[in-house]
PDB file of C-alpha atoms and ligand atoms in Angstrom:
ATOM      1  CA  UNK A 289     -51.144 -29.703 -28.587  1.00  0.00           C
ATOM      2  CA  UNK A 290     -47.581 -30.020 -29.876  1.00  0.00           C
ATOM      3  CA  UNK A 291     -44.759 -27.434 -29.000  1.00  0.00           C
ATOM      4  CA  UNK A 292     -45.269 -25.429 -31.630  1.00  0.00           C
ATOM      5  CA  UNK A 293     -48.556 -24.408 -30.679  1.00  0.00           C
ATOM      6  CA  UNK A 294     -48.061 -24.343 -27.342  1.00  0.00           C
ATOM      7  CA  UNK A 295     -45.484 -21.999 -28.523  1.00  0.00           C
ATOM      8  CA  UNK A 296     -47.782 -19.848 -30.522  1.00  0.00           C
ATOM      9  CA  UNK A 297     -50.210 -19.703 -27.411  1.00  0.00           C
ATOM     10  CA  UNK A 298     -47.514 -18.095 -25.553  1.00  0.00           C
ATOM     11  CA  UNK A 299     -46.732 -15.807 -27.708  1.00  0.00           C
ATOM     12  CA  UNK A 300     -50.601 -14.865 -28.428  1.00  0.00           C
ATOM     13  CA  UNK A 301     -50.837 -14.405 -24.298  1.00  0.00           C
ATOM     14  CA  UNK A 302     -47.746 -12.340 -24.143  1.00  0.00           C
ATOM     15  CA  UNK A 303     -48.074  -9.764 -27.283  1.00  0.00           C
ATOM     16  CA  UNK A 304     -51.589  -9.131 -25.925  1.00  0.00           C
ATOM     17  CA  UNK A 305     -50.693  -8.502 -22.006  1.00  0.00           C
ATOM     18  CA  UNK A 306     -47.736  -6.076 -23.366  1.00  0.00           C
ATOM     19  CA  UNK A 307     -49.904  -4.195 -25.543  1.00  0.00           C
ATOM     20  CA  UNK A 308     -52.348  -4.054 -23.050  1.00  0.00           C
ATOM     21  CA  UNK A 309     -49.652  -2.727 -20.738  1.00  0.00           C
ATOM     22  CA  UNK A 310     -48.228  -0.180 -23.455  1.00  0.00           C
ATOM     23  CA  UNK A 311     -51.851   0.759 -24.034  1.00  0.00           C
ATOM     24  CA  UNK A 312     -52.330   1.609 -20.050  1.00  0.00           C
ATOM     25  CA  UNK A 313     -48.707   2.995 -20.068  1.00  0.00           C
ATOM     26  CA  UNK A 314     -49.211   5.764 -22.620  1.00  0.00           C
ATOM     27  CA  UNK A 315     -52.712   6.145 -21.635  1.00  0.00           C
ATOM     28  CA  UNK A 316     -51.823   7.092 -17.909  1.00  0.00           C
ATOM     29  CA  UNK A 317     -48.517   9.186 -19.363  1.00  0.00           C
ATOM     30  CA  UNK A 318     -50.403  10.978 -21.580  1.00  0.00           C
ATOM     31  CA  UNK A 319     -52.626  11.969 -18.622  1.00  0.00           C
ATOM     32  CA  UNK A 320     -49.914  13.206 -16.442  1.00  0.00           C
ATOM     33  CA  UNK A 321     -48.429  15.173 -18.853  1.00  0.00           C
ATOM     34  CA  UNK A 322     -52.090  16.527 -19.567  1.00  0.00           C
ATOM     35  CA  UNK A 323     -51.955  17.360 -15.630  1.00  0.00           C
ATOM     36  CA  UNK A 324     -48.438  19.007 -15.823  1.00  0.00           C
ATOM     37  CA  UNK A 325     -49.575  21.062 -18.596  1.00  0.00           C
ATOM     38  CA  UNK A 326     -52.682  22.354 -17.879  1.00  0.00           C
ATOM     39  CA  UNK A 327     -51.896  22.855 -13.744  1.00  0.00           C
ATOM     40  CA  UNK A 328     -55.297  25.021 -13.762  1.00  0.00           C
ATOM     41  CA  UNK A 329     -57.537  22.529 -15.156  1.00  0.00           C
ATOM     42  CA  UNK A 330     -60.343  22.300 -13.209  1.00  0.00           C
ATOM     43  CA  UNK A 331     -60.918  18.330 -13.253  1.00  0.00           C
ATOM     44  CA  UNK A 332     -60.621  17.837  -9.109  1.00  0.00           C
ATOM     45  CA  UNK A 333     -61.438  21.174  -8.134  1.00  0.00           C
ATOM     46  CA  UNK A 334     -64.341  20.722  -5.723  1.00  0.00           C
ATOM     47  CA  UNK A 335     -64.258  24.630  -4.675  1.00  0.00           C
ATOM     48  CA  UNK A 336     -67.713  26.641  -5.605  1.00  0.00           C
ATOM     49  CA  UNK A 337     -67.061  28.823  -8.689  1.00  0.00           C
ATOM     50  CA  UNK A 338     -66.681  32.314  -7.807  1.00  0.00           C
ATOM     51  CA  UNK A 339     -66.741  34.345 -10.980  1.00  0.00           C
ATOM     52  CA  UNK A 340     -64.885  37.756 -10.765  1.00  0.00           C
ATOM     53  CA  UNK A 341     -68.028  39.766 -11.358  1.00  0.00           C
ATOM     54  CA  UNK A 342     -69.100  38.232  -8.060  1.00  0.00           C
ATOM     55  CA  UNK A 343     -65.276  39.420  -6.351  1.00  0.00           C
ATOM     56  CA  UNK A 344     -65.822  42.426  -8.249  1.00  0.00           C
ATOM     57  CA  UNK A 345     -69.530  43.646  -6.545  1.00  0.00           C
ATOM     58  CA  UNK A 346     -68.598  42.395  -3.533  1.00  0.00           C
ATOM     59  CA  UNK A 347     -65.361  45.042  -2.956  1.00  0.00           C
ATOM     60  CA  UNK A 348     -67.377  47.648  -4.342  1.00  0.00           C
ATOM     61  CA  UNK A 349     -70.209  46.963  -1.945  1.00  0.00           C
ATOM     62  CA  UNK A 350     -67.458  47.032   1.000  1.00  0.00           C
ATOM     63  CA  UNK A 351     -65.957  50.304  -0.442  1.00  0.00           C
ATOM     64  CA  UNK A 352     -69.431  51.987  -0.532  1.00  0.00           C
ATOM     65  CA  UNK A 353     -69.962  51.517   2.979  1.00  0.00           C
ATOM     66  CA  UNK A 354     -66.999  53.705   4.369  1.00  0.00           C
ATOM     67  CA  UNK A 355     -68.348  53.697   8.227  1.00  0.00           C
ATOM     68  CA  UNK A 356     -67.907  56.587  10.118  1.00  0.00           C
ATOM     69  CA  UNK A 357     -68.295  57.249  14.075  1.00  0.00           C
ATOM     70  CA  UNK A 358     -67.879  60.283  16.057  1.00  0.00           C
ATOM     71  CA  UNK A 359     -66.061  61.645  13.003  1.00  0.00           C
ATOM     72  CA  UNK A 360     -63.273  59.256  12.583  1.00  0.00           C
ATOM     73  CA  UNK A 361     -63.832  56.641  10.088  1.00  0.00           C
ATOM     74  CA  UNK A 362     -63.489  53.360  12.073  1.00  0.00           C
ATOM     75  CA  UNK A 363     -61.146  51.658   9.899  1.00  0.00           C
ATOM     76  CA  UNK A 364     -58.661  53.567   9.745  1.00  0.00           C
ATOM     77  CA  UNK A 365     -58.881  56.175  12.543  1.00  0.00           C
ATOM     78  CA  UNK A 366     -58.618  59.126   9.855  1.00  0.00           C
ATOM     79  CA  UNK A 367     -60.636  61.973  10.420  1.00  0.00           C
ATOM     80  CA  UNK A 368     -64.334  61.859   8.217  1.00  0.00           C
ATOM     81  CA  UNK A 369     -63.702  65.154   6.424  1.00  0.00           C
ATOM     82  CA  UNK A 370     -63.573  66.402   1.921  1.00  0.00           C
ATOM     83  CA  UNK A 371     -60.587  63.706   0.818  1.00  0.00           C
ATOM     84  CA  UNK A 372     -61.041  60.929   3.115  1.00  0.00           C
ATOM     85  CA  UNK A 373     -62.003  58.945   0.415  1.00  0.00           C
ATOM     86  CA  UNK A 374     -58.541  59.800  -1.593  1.00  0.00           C
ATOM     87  CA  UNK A 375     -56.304  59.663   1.317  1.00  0.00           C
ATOM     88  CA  UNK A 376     -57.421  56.105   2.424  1.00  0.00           C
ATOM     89  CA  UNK A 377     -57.264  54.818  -1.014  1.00  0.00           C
ATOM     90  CA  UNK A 378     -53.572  56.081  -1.367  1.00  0.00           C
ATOM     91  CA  UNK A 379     -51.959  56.170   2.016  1.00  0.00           C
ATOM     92  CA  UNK A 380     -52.998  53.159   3.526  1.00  0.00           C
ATOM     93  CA  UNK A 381     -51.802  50.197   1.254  1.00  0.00           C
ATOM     94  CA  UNK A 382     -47.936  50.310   2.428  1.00  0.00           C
ATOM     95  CA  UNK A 383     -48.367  51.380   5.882  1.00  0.00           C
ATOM     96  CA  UNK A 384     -50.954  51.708   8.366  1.00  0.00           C
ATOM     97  CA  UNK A 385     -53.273  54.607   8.749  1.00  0.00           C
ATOM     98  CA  UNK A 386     -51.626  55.318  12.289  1.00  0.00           C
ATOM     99  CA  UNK A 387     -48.513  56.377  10.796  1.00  0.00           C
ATOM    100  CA  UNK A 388     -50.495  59.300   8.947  1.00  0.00           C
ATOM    101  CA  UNK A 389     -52.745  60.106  11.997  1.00  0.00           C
ATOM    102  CA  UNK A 390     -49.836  59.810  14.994  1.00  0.00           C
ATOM    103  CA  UNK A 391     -47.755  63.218  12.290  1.00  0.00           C
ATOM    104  CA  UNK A 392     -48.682  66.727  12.331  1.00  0.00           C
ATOM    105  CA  UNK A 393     -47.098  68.793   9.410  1.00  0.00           C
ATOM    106  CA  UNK A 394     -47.764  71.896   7.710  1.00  0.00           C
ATOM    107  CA  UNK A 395     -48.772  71.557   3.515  1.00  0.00           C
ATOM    108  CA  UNK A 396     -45.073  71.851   3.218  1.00  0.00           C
ATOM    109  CA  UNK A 397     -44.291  69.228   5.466  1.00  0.00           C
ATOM    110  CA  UNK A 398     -46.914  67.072   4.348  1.00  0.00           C
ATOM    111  CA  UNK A 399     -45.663  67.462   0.453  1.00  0.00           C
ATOM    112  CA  UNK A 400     -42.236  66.947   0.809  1.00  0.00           C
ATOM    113  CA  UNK A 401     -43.137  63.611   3.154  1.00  0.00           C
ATOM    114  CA  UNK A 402     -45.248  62.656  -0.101  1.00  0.00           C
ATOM    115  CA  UNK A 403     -42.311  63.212  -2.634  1.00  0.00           C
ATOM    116  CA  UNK A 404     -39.900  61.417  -0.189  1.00  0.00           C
ATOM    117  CA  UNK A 405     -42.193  58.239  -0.316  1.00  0.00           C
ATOM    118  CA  UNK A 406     -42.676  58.930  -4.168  1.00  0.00           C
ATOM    119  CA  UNK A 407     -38.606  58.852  -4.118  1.00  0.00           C
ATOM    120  CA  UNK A 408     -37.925  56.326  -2.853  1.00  0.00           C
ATOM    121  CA  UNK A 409     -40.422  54.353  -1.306  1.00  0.00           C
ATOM    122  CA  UNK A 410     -42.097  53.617  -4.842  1.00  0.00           C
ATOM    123  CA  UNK A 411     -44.876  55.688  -4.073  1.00  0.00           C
ATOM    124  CA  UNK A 412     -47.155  56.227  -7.325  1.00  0.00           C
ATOM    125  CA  UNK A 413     -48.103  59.892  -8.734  1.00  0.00           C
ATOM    126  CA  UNK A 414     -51.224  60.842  -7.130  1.00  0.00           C
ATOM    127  CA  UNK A 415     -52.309  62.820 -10.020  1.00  0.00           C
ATOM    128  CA  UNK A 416     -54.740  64.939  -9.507  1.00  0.00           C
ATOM    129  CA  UNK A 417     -55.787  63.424  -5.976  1.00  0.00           C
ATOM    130  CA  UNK A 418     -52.840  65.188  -4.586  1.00  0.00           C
ATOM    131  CA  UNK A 419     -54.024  68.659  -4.014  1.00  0.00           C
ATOM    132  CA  UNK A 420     -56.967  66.593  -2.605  1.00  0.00           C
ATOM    133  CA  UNK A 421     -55.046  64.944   0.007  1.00  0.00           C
ATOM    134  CA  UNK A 422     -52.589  67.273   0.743  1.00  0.00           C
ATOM    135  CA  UNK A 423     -55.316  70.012   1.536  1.00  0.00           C
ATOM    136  CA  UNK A 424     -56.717  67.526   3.768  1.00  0.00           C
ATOM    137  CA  UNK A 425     -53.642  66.243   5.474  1.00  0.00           C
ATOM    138  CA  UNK A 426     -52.997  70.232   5.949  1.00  0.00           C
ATOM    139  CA  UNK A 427     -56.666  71.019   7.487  1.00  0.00           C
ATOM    140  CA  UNK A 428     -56.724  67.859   9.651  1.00  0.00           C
ATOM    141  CA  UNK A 429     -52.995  66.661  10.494  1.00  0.00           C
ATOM    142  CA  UNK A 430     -51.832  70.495  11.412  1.00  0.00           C
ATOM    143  CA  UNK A 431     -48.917  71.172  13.684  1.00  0.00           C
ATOM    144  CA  UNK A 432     -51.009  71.983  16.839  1.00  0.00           C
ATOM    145  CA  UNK A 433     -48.677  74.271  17.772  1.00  0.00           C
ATOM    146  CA  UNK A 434     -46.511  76.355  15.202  1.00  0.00           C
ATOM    147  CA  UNK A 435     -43.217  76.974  15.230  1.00  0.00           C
ATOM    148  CA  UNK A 436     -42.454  74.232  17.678  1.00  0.00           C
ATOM    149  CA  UNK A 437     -41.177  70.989  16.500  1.00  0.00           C
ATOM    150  CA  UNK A 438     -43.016  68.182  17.860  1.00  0.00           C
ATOM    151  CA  UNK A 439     -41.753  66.083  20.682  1.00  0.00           C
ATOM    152  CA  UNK A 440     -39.969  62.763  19.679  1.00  0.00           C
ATOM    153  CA  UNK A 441     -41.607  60.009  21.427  1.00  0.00           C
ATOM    154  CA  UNK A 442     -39.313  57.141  21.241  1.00  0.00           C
ATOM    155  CA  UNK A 443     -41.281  53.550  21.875  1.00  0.00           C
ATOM    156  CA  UNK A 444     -38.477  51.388  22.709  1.00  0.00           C
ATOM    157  CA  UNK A 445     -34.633  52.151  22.462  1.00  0.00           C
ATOM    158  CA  UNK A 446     -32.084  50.160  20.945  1.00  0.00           C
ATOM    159  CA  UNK A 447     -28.589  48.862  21.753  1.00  0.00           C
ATOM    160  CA  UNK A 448     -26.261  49.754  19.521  1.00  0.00           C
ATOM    161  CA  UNK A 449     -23.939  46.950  18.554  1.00  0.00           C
TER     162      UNK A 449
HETATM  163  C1  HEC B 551     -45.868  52.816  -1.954  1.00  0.00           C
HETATM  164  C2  HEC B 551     -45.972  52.663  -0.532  1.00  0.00           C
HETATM  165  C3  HEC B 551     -46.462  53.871   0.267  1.00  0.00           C
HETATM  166  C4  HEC B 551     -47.610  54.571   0.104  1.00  0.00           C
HETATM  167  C5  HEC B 551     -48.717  54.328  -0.894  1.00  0.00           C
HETATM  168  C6  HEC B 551     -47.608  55.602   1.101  1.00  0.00           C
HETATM  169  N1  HEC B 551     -46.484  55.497   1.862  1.00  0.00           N
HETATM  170 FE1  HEC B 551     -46.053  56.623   3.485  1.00  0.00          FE
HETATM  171  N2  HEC B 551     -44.360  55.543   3.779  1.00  0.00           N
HETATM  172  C7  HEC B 551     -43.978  54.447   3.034  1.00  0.00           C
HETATM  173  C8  HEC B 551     -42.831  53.841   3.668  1.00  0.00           C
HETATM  174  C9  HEC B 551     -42.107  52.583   3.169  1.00  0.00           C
HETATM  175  C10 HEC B 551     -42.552  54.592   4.809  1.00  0.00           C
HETATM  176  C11 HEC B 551     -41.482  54.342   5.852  1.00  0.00           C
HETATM  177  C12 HEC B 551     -42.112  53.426   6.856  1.00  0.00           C
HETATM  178  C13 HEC B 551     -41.286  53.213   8.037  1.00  0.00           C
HETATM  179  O1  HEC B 551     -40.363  53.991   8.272  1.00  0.00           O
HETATM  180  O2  HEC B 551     -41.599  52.256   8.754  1.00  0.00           O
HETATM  181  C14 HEC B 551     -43.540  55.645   4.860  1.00  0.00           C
HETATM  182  C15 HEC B 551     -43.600  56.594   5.868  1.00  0.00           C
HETATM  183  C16 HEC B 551     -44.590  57.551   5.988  1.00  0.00           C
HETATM  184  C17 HEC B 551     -44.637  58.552   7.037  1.00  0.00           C
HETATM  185  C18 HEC B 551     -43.640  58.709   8.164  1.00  0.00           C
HETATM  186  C19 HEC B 551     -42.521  59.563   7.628  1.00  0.00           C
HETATM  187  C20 HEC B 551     -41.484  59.812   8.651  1.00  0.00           C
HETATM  188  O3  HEC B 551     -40.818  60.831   8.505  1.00  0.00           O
HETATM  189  O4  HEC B 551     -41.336  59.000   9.562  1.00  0.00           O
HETATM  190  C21 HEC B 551     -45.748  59.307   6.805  1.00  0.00           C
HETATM  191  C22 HEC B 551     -46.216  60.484   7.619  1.00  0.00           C
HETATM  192  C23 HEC B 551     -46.380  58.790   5.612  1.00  0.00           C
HETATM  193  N3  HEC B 551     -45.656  57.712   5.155  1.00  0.00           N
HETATM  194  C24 HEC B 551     -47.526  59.301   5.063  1.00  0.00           C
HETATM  195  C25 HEC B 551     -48.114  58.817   3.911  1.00  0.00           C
HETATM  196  C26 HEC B 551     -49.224  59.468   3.255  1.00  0.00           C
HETATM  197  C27 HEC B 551     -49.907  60.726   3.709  1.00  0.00           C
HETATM  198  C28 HEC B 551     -49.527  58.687   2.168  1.00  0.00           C
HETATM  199  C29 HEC B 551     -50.589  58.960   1.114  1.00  0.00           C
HETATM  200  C30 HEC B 551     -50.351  60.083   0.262  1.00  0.00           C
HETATM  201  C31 HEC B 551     -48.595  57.578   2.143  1.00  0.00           C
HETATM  202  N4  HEC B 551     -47.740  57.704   3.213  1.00  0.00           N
HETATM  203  C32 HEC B 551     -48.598  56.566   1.211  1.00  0.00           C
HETATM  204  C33 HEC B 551     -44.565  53.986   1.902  1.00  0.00           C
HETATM  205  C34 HEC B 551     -45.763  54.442   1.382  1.00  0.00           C
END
């Protein structure tokens, strides 16, 4: 073999090792980029599919079953009475039930509490479900005594700084 084949041979060896490398370079950049692309894509995701049919049934089955005890629905300690159903649906997703249950107001009281929070706590019109709930709050959350403003009950004072 003289050096210009020997030359050649190198050459062969070389061109085929880099396009063997560019090959494998784009291949594995193209594949990243497919990754950073498509974040969702559900190559390596091992988790069981859970369609949202599935997610769907299965609220509605835990919505049906509103459990009540004594009177009081268990979950949320509101009395079982006509517009349970609304008031848990609307007053419980910001705070908890308790801070509904521990007031007593008149229908007055109880409406202008409402259109405060619609104010400016961004609660939502309650449409028609208002009358609902406001006749309930009225029947079940009624000052016990009239005319009297309820005591404060303060759970743990502050220092002023
Ligand atoms: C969009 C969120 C939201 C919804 C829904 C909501 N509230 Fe409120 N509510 C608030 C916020 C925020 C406060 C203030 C909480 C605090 O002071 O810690 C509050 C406070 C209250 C208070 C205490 C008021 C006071 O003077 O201390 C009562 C009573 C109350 N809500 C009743 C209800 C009733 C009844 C419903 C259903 C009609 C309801 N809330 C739905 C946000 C909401």
């Amino acid at each position: 073999m003289d050096k210009k084949e020997r030359f050649l041979q190198e050459v062969k060896v070389l061109s085929k090792s880099l396009s063997l490398f560019t090959i494998a370079f784009f291949g594995i950049g193209f594949f990243l980029m497919f990754l950073v692309l498509f974040p969702d894509t559900k190559l390596f995701d091992k988790s069981p599919n859970i369609t949202t049919e599935e997610v769907v049934t299965e609220s509605l089955e835990e919505n049906s079953e509103i459990e009540i005890k004594d009177g009081i629905h268990t979950e949320t300690g509101f009395i079982a009475a006509n517009g349970l159903e609304a008031v848990i649906n609307n007053c419980t997703n910001c705070h908890s039930a308790k801070l509904v249950t521990q007031n007593r107001m008149t229908r007055e009281g109880w409406l202008t509490t409402i259109r405060w929070m619609q104010k400016t706590q961004n609660l939502w019109d309650l449409g028609d479900q208002e009358s609902i709930i406001l006749d309930y709050l009225a029947k079940n959350y009624a000052p016990e005594n009239k005319g009297r403003r309820q005591n404060l009950t303060v759970e743990e004072w502050y220092e002023l700084k």
